mmCIF file of C-alpha atoms and ligand atoms in Angstrom:
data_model
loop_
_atom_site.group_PDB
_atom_site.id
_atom_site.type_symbol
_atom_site.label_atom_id
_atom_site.label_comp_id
_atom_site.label_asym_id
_atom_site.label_seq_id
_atom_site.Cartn_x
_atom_site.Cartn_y
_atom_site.Cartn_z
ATOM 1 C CA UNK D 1 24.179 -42.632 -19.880
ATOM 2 C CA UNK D 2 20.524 -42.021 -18.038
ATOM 3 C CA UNK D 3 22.303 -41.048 -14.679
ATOM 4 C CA UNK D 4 24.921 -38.697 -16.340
ATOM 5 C CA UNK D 5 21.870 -36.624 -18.447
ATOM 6 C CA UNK D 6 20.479 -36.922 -14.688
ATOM 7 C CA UNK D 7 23.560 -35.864 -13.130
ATOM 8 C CA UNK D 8 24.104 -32.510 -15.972
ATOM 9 C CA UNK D 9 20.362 -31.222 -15.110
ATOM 10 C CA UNK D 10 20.748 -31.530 -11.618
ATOM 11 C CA UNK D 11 24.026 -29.466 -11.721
ATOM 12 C CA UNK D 12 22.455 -26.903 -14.400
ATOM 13 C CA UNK D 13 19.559 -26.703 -11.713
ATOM 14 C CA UNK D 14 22.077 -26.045 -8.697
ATOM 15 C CA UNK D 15 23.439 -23.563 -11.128
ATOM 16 C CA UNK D 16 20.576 -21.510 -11.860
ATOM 17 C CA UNK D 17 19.755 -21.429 -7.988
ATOM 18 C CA UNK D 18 22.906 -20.076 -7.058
ATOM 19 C CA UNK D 19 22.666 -16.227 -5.974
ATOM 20 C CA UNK D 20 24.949 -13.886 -7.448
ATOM 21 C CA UNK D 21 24.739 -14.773 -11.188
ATOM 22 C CA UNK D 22 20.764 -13.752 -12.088
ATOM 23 C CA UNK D 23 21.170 -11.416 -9.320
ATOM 24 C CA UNK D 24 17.269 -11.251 -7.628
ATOM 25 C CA UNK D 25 15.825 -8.202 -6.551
ATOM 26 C CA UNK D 26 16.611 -7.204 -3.070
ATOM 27 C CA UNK D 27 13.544 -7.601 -0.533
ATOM 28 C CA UNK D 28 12.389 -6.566 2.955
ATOM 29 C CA UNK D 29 13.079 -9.975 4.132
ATOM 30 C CA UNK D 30 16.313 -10.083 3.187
ATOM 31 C CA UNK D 31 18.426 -8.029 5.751
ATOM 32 C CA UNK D 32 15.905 -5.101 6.955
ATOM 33 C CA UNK D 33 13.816 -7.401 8.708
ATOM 34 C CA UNK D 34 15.606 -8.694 11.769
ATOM 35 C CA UNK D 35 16.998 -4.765 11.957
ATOM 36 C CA UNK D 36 13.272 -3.752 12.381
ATOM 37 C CA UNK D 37 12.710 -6.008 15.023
ATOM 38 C CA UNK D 38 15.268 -5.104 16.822
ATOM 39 C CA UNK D 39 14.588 -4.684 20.684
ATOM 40 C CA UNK D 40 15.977 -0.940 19.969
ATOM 41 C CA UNK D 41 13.803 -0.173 17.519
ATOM 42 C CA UNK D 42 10.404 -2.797 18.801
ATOM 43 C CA UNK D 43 10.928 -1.108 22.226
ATOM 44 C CA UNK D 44 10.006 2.191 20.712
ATOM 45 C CA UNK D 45 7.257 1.766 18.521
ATOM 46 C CA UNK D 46 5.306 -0.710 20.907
ATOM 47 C CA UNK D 47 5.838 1.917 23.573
ATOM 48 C CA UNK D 48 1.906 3.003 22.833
ATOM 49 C CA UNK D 49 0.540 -0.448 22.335
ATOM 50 C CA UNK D 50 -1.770 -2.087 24.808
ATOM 51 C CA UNK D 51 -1.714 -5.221 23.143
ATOM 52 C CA UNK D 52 1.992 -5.642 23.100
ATOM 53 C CA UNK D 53 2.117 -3.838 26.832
ATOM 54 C CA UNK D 54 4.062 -1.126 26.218
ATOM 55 C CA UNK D 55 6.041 0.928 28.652
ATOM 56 C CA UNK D 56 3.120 3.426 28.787
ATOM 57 C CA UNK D 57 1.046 0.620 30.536
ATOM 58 C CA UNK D 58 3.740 -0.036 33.295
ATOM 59 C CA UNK D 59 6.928 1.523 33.523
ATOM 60 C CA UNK D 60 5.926 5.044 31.843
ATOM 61 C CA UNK D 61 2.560 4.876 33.549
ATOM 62 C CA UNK D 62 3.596 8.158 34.512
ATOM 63 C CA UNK D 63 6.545 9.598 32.780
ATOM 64 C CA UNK D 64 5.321 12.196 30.153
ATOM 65 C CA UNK D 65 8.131 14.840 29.959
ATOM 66 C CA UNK D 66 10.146 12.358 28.248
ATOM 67 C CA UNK D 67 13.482 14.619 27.551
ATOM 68 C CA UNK D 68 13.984 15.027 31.592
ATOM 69 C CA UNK D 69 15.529 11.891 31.541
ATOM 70 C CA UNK D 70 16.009 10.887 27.895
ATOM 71 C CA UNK D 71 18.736 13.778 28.007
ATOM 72 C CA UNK D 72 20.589 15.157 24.897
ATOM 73 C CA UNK D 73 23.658 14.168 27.170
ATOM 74 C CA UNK D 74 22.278 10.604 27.034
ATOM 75 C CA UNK D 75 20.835 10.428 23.946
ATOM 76 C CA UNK D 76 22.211 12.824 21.667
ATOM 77 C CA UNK D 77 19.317 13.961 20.140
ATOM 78 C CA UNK D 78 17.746 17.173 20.611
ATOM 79 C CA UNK D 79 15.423 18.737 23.002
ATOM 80 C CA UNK D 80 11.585 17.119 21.855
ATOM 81 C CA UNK D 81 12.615 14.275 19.204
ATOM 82 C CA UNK D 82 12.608 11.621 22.039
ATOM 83 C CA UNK D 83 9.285 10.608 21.769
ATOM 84 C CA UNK D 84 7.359 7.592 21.046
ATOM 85 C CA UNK D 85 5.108 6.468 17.886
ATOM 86 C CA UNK D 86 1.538 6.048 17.292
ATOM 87 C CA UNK D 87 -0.051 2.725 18.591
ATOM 88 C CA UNK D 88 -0.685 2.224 14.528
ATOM 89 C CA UNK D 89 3.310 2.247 13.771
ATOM 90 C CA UNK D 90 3.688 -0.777 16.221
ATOM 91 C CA UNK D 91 4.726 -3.796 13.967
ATOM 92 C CA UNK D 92 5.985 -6.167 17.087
ATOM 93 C CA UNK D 93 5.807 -9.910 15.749
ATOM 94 C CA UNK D 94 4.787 -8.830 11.961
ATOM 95 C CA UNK D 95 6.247 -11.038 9.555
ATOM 96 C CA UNK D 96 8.795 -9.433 6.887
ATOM 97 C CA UNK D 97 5.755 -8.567 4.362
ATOM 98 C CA UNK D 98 3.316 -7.559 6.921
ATOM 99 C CA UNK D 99 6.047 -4.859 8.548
ATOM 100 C CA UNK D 100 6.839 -3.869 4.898
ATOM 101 C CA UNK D 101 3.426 -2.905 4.213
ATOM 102 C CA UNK D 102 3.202 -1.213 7.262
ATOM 103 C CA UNK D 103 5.283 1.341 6.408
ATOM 104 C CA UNK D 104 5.063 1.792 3.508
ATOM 105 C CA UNK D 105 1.384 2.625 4.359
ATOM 106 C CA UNK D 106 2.782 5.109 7.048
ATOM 107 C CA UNK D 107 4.985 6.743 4.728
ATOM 108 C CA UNK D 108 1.778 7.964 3.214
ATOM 109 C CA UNK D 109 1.949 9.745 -0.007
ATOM 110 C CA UNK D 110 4.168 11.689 -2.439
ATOM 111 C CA UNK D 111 7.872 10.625 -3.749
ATOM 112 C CA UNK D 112 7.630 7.481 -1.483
ATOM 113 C CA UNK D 113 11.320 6.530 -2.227
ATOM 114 C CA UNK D 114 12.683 9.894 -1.317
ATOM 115 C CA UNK D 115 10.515 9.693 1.634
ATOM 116 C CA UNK D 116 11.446 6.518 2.497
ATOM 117 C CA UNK D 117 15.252 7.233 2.104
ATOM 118 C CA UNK D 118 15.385 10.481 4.140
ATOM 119 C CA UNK D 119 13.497 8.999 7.013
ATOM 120 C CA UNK D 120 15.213 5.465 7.109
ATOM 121 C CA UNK D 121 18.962 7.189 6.495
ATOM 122 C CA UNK D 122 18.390 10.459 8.563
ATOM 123 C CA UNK D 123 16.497 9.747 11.066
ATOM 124 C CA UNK D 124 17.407 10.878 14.650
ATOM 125 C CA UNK D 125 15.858 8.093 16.719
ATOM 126 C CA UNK D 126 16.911 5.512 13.980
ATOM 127 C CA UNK D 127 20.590 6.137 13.962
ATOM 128 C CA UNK D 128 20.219 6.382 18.093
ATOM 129 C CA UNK D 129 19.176 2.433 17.534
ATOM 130 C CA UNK D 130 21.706 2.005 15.170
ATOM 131 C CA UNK D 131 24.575 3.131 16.375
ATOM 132 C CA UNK D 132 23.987 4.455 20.231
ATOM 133 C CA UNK D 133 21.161 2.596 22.492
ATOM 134 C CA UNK D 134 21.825 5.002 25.524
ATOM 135 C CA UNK D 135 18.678 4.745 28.361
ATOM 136 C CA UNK D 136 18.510 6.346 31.466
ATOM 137 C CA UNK D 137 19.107 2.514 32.802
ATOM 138 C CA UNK D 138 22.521 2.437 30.943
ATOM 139 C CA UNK D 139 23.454 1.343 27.578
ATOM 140 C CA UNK D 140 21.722 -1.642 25.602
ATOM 141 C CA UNK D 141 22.425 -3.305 22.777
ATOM 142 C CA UNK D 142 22.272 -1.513 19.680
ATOM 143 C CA UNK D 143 21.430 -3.041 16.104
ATOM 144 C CA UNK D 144 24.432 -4.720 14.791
ATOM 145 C CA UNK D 145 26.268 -3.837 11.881
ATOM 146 C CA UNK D 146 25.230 -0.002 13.248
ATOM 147 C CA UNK D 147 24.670 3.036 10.448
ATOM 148 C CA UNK D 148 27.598 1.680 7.876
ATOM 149 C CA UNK D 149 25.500 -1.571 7.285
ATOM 150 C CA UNK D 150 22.000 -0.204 7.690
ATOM 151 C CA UNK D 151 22.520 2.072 4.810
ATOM 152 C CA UNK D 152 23.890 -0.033 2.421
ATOM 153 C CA UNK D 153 20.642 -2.377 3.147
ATOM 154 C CA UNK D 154 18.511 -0.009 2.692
ATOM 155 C CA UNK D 155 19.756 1.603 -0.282
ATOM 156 C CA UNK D 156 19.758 -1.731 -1.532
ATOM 157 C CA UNK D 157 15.882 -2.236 -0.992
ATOM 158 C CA UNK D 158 15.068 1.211 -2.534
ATOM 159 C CA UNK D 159 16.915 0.711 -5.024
ATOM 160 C CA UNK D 160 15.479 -2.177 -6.232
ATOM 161 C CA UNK D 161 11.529 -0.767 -5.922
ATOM 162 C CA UNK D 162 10.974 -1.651 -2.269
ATOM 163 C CA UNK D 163 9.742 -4.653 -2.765
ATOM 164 C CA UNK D 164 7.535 -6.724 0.640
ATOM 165 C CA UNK D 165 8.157 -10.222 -0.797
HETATM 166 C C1 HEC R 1 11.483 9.667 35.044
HETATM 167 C C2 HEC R 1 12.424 9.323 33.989
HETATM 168 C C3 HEC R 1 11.869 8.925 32.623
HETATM 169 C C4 HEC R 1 10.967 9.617 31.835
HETATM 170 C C5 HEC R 1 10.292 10.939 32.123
HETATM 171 C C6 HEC R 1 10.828 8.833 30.619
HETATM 172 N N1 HEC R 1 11.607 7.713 30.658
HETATM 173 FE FE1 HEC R 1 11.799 6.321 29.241
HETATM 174 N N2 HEC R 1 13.063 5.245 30.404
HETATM 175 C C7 HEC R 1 13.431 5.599 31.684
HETATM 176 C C8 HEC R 1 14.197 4.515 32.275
HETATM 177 C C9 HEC R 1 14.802 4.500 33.677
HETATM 178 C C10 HEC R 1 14.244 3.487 31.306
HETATM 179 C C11 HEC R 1 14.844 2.100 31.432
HETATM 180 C C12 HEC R 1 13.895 1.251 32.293
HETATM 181 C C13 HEC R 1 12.570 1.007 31.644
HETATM 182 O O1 HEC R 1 12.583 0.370 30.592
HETATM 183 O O2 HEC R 1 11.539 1.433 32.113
HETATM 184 C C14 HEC R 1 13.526 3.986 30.147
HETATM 185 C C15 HEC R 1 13.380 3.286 28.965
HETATM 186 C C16 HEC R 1 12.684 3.732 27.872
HETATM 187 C C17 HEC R 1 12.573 3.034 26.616
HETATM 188 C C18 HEC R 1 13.228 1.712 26.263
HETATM 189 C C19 HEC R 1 14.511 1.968 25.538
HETATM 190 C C20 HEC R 1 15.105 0.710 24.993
HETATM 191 O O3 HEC R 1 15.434 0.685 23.796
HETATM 192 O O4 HEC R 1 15.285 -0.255 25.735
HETATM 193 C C21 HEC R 1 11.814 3.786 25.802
HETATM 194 C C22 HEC R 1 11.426 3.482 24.380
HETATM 195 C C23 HEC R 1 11.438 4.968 26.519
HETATM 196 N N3 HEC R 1 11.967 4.908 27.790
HETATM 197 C C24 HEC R 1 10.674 5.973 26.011
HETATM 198 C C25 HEC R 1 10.225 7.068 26.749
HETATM 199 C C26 HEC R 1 9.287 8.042 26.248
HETATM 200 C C27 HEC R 1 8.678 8.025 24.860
HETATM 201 C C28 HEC R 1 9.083 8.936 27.252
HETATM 202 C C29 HEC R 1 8.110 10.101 27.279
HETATM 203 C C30 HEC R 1 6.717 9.776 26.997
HETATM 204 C C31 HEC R 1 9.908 8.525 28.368
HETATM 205 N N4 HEC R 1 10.590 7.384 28.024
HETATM 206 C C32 HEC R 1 9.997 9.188 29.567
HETATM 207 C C33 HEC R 1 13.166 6.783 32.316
HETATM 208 C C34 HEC R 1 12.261 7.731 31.874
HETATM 209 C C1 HEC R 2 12.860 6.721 20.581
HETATM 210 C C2 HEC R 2 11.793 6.084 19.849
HETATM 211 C C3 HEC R 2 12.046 5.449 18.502
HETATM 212 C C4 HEC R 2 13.036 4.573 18.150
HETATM 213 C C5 HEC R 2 14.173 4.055 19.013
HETATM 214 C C6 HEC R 2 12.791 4.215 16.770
HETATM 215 N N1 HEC R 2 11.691 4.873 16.289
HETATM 216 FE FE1 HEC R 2 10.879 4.722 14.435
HETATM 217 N N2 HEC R 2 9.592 6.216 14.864
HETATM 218 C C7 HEC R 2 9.469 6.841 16.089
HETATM 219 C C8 HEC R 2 8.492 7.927 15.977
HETATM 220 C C9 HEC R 2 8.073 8.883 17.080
HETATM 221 C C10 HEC R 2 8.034 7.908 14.639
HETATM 222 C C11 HEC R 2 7.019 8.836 14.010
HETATM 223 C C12 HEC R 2 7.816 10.002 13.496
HETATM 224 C C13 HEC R 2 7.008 10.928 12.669
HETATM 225 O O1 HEC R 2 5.801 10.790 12.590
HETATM 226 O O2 HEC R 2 7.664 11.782 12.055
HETATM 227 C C14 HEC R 2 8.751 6.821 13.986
HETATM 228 C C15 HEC R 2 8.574 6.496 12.647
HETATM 229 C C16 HEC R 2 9.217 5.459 12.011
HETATM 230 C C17 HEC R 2 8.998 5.100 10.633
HETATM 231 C C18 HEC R 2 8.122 5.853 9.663
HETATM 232 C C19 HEC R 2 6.718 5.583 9.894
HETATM 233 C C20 HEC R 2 6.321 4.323 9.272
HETATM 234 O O3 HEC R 2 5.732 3.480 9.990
HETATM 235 O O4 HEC R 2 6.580 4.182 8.085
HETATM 236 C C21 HEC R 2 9.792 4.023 10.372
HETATM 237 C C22 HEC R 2 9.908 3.279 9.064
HETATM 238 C C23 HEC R 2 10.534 3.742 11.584
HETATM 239 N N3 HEC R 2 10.156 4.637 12.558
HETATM 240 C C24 HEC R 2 11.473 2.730 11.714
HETATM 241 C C25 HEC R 2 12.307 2.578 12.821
HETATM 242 C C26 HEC R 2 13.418 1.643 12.880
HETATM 243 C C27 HEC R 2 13.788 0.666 11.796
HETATM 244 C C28 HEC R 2 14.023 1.822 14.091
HETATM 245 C C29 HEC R 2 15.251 1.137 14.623
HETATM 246 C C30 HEC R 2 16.440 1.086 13.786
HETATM 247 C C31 HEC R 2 13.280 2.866 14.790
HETATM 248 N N4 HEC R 2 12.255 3.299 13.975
HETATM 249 C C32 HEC R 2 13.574 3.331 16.048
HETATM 250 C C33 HEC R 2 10.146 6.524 17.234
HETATM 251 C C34 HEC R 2 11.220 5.646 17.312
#
Protein backbone atom coordinates (compact mmCIF):
# COMPACT_ATOMS: atom_id res chain seq x y z
CA UNK A 1 0.00 0.00 0.00
CA UNK A 2 3.36 2.28 0.80
CA UNK A 3 4.04 2.74 -3.04
CA UNK A 4 0.36 3.58 -3.95
CA UNK A 5 0.17 6.53 -0.90
CA UNK A 6 3.67 7.22 -2.77
CA UNK A 7 2.28 7.03 -6.09
CA UNK A 8 -1.21 9.54 -5.03
CA UNK A 9 1.31 12.36 -3.59
CA UNK A 10 3.47 12.27 -6.38
CA UNK A 11 0.48 12.73 -8.81
CA UNK A 12 -1.22 15.44 -6.36
CA UNK A 13 2.36 17.11 -6.59
CA UNK A 14 2.45 16.94 -10.57
CA UNK A 15 -0.98 18.36 -10.14
CA UNK A 16 -0.37 21.34 -8.23
CA UNK A 17 2.68 22.15 -10.62
CA UNK A 18 0.73 22.13 -13.59
CA UNK A 19 0.14 25.80 -15.07
CA UNK A 20 -3.20 26.80 -15.90
CA UNK A 21 -5.19 25.72 -12.79
CA UNK A 22 -3.57 28.23 -9.83
CA UNK A 23 -2.90 30.44 -12.65
CA UNK A 24 0.69 32.40 -11.49
CA UNK A 25 1.19 35.87 -12.04
CA UNK A 26 2.59 36.78 -15.35
CA UNK A 27 6.40 37.97 -15.23
CA UNK A 28 9.06 39.74 -17.32
CA UNK A 29 10.67 36.49 -17.91
CA UNK A 30 7.98 34.93 -19.22
CA UNK A 31 7.52 36.14 -22.90
CA UNK A 32 8.84 39.97 -22.84
CA UNK A 33 12.23 38.95 -22.34
CA UNK A 34 13.56 37.33 -25.48
CA UNK A 35 11.29 40.30 -27.33
CA UNK A 36 13.62 42.83 -25.52
CA UNK A 37 16.57 41.30 -26.66
CA UNK A 38 15.75 41.21 -29.81
CA UNK A 39 18.57 42.26 -32.35
CA UNK A 40 15.78 44.97 -33.49
CA UNK A 41 15.29 46.34 -30.46
CA UNK A 42 19.35 45.54 -28.71
CA UNK A 43 20.62 47.18 -31.96
CA UNK A 44 18.97 50.39 -30.95
CA UNK A 45 19.49 50.96 -27.50
CA UNK A 46 23.26 49.79 -27.52
CA UNK A 47 23.68 52.19 -30.41
CA UNK A 48 25.34 54.76 -27.61
CA UNK A 49 27.21 52.18 -25.64
CA UNK A 50 30.96 51.92 -25.68
CA UNK A 51 31.01 48.91 -23.81
CA UNK A 52 28.73 46.96 -26.02
CA UNK A 53 30.42 48.90 -29.27
CA UNK A 54 27.72 50.46 -30.62
CA UNK A 55 27.26 51.72 -34.12
CA UNK A 56 28.30 55.22 -32.91
CA UNK A 57 31.87 53.74 -32.31
CA UNK A 58 32.17 52.28 -35.93
CA UNK A 59 29.66 52.36 -38.44
CA UNK A 60 27.87 55.79 -37.31
CA UNK A 61 31.25 57.23 -36.43
CA UNK A 62 29.97 59.85 -38.50
CA UNK A 63 26.36 59.72 -39.37
CA UNK A 64 24.45 62.32 -37.19
CA UNK A 65 21.49 63.50 -39.38
CA UNK A 66 19.99 60.24 -38.84
CA UNK A 67 16.51 60.80 -40.90
CA UNK A 68 18.68 61.35 -44.32
CA UNK A 69 18.83 57.87 -44.59
CA UNK A 70 16.50 56.40 -41.95
CA UNK A 71 13.70 57.86 -44.37
CA UNK A 72 9.93 58.01 -43.51
CA UNK A 73 9.79 56.05 -46.93
CA UNK A 74 11.95 53.41 -45.20
CA UNK A 75 10.93 53.56 -41.95
CA UNK A 76 7.63 54.91 -41.62
CA UNK A 77 8.08 57.00 -38.90
CA UNK A 78 8.20 60.61 -38.95
CA UNK A 79 10.69 63.24 -39.61
CA UNK A 80 13.05 63.29 -35.99
CA UNK A 81 11.71 60.03 -34.05
CA UNK A 82 14.58 57.92 -35.60
CA UNK A 83 16.96 58.38 -33.09
CA UNK A 84 18.88 56.41 -30.69
CA UNK A 85 18.69 56.04 -26.67
CA UNK A 86 20.79 57.11 -23.89
CA UNK A 87 23.93 54.91 -23.15
CA UNK A 88 21.86 54.33 -19.61
CA UNK A 89 18.75 52.59 -21.56
CA UNK A 90 21.26 49.94 -22.99
CA UNK A 91 20.24 46.56 -21.31
CA UNK A 92 22.37 44.20 -23.93
CA UNK A 93 23.02 40.78 -22.02
CA UNK A 94 20.79 41.80 -18.78
CA UNK A 95 19.09 38.96 -17.43
CA UNK A 96 15.07 39.06 -17.39
CA UNK A 97 15.06 40.88 -13.77
CA UNK A 98 17.95 43.07 -14.36
CA UNK A 99 16.22 44.51 -17.87
CA UNK A 100 12.93 44.70 -15.86
CA UNK A 101 14.34 46.95 -13.40
CA UNK A 102 15.85 48.87 -15.90
CA UNK A 103 12.97 50.21 -17.11
CA UNK A 104 11.04 50.42 -14.91
CA UNK A 105 13.68 52.81 -13.40
CA UNK A 106 13.59 54.72 -16.82
CA UNK A 107 10.02 55.03 -16.82
CA UNK A 108 10.65 57.34 -13.93
CA UNK A 109 7.75 58.55 -12.02
CA UNK A 110 3.96 59.12 -12.01
CA UNK A 111 1.09 56.47 -13.14
CA UNK A 112 3.93 53.96 -14.01
CA UNK A 113 1.40 51.47 -15.57
CA UNK A 114 -0.17 54.02 -17.83
CA UNK A 115 3.26 55.04 -18.63
CA UNK A 116 4.42 51.88 -19.18
CA UNK A 117 1.41 50.87 -21.44
CA UNK A 118 1.44 53.94 -23.73
CA UNK A 119 5.12 53.69 -24.37
CA UNK A 120 5.40 49.79 -24.77
CA UNK A 121 1.90 49.70 -27.04
CA UNK A 122 2.40 53.09 -28.92
CA UNK A 123 5.54 53.50 -29.45
CA UNK A 124 6.88 54.49 -32.94
CA UNK A 125 10.30 52.84 -32.92
CA UNK A 126 8.79 49.80 -30.98
CA UNK A 127 6.15 48.80 -33.42
CA UNK A 128 9.01 49.59 -36.32
CA UNK A 129 10.82 46.42 -34.41
CA UNK A 130 7.78 44.73 -34.14
CA UNK A 131 6.27 44.65 -37.09
CA UNK A 132 8.69 46.47 -39.88
CA UNK A 133 12.72 46.22 -39.40
CA UNK A 134 13.37 48.41 -42.59
CA UNK A 135 17.39 49.79 -42.67
CA UNK A 136 18.93 51.61 -45.23
CA UNK A 137 20.87 48.03 -45.78
CA UNK A 138 17.45 46.34 -46.53
CA UNK A 139 15.05 44.63 -44.37
CA UNK A 140 16.00 42.47 -41.17
CA UNK A 141 14.32 40.40 -39.15
CA UNK A 142 11.70 41.77 -37.12
CA UNK A 143 10.48 40.39 -33.59
CA UNK A 144 8.29 37.48 -34.14
CA UNK A 145 4.85 37.21 -33.31
CA UNK A 146 4.98 41.24 -34.50
CA UNK A 147 2.35 43.94 -32.70
CA UNK A 148 -0.74 41.22 -32.34
CA UNK A 149 1.47 39.12 -29.88
CA UNK A 150 3.50 41.87 -28.27
CA UNK A 151 0.41 43.42 -26.93
CA UNK A 152 -1.26 40.71 -25.56
CA UNK A 153 2.22 40.04 -23.56
CA UNK A 154 2.42 43.03 -22.38
CA UNK A 155 -0.96 43.66 -21.29
CA UNK A 156 -0.52 40.53 -19.64
CA UNK A 157 2.55 41.77 -17.50
CA UNK A 158 0.76 45.07 -16.57
CA UNK A 159 -1.89 43.59 -15.77
CA UNK A 160 -0.66 41.47 -13.34
CA UNK A 161 1.59 44.44 -11.39
CA UNK A 162 4.69 44.24 -13.58
CA UNK A 163 6.30 42.01 -11.79
CA UNK A 164 10.76 41.42 -12.50
CA UNK A 165 10.73 37.86 -11.08
C1 LIG B 1 24.61 57.92 -44.18
C2 LIG B 1 23.43 57.11 -43.91
C3 LIG B 1 23.05 56.85 -42.46
C4 LIG B 1 22.85 57.78 -41.45
C5 LIG B 1 22.98 59.28 -41.52
C6 LIG B 1 22.44 57.01 -40.29
N1 LIG B 1 22.38 55.68 -40.57
FE1 LIG B 1 21.85 54.20 -39.33
N2 LIG B 1 22.20 52.81 -40.77
C7 LIG B 1 22.67 53.10 -42.03
C8 LIG B 1 22.97 51.86 -42.73
C9 LIG B 1 23.50 51.73 -44.15
C10 LIG B 1 22.69 50.82 -41.81
C11 LIG B 1 22.90 49.33 -41.99
C12 LIG B 1 24.41 49.05 -41.85
C13 LIG B 1 24.94 49.33 -40.48
O1 LIG B 1 24.48 48.64 -39.57
O2 LIG B 1 25.76 50.19 -40.27
C14 LIG B 1 22.20 51.46 -40.60
C15 LIG B 1 21.79 50.77 -39.48
C16 LIG B 1 21.35 51.36 -38.32
C17 LIG B 1 20.86 50.65 -37.16
C18 LIG B 1 20.71 49.15 -37.03
C19 LIG B 1 19.30 48.77 -37.35
C20 LIG B 1 19.03 47.33 -37.05
O3 LIG B 1 18.03 47.05 -36.35
O4 LIG B 1 19.76 46.46 -37.51
C21 LIG B 1 20.54 51.57 -36.24
C22 LIG B 1 19.97 51.32 -34.86
C23 LIG B 1 20.81 52.86 -36.79
N3 LIG B 1 21.32 52.71 -38.06
C24 LIG B 1 20.59 54.04 -36.14
C25 LIG B 1 20.96 55.29 -36.64
C26 LIG B 1 20.87 56.52 -35.88
C27 LIG B 1 20.36 56.62 -34.46
C28 LIG B 1 21.32 57.51 -36.70
C29 LIG B 1 21.54 58.97 -36.35
C30 LIG B 1 22.38 59.24 -35.20
C31 LIG B 1 21.68 56.90 -37.96
N4 LIG B 1 21.44 55.55 -37.89
C32 LIG B 1 22.16 57.58 -39.06
C33 LIG B 1 22.81 54.34 -42.59
C34 LIG B 1 22.75 55.54 -41.89
C1 LIG C 1 15.32 53.25 -33.62
C2 LIG C 1 15.77 53.06 -32.27
C3 LIG C 1 14.96 52.25 -31.28
C4 LIG C 1 14.41 51.00 -31.46
C5 LIG C 1 14.44 50.14 -32.71
C6 LIG C 1 13.80 50.65 -30.20
N1 LIG C 1 13.95 51.66 -29.28
FE1 LIG C 1 13.32 51.68 -27.36
N2 LIG C 1 13.88 53.61 -27.18
C7 LIG C 1 14.53 54.35 -28.15
C8 LIG C 1 14.68 55.73 -27.69
C9 LIG C 1 15.32 56.88 -28.45
C10 LIG C 1 14.10 55.77 -26.40
C11 LIG C 1 14.00 56.98 -25.48
C12 LIG C 1 12.70 57.64 -25.85
C13 LIG C 1 12.34 58.73 -24.92
O1 LIG C 1 13.12 59.11 -24.07
O2 LIG C 1 11.18 59.16 -25.06
C14 LIG C 1 13.62 54.43 -26.13
C15 LIG C 1 12.98 54.08 -24.95
C16 LIG C 1 12.53 52.81 -24.66
C17 LIG C 1 11.90 52.44 -23.41
C18 LIG C 1 11.55 53.39 -22.30
C19 LIG C 1 12.72 53.77 -21.53
C20 LIG C 1 13.05 52.74 -20.54
O3 LIG C 1 14.22 52.30 -20.53
O4 LIG C 1 12.15 52.38 -19.79
C21 LIG C 1 11.62 51.11 -23.49
C22 LIG C 1 10.97 50.26 -22.42
C23 LIG C 1 12.04 50.66 -24.80
N3 LIG C 1 12.59 51.72 -25.48
C24 LIG C 1 11.90 49.37 -25.27
C25 LIG C 1 12.14 48.99 -26.59
C26 LIG C 1 11.81 47.68 -27.14
C27 LIG C 1 11.22 46.54 -26.35
C28 LIG C 1 12.14 47.71 -28.46
C29 LIG C 1 11.95 46.62 -29.48
C30 LIG C 1 10.65 45.99 -29.60
C31 LIG C 1 12.69 49.03 -28.74
N4 LIG C 1 12.66 49.77 -27.57
C32 LIG C 1 13.15 49.45 -29.96
C33 LIG C 1 14.96 53.89 -29.37
C34 LIG C 1 14.64 52.65 -29.92
Amino acid sequence: MKSIHTLSLALAALLLAMPGQAAEPVKFGDALHKKFHHDRCIQCHQFNSRKNNGRTYHSHRSRYLCDNCHTFRLTGLPRGEWMAPHERMDYTGMDARDTCLLIKRNMGSGDARAKMTEHLLHDVRIRWALDNGMTPAGRMPAVPGGHAEWSRDVRAWIADGMLCE
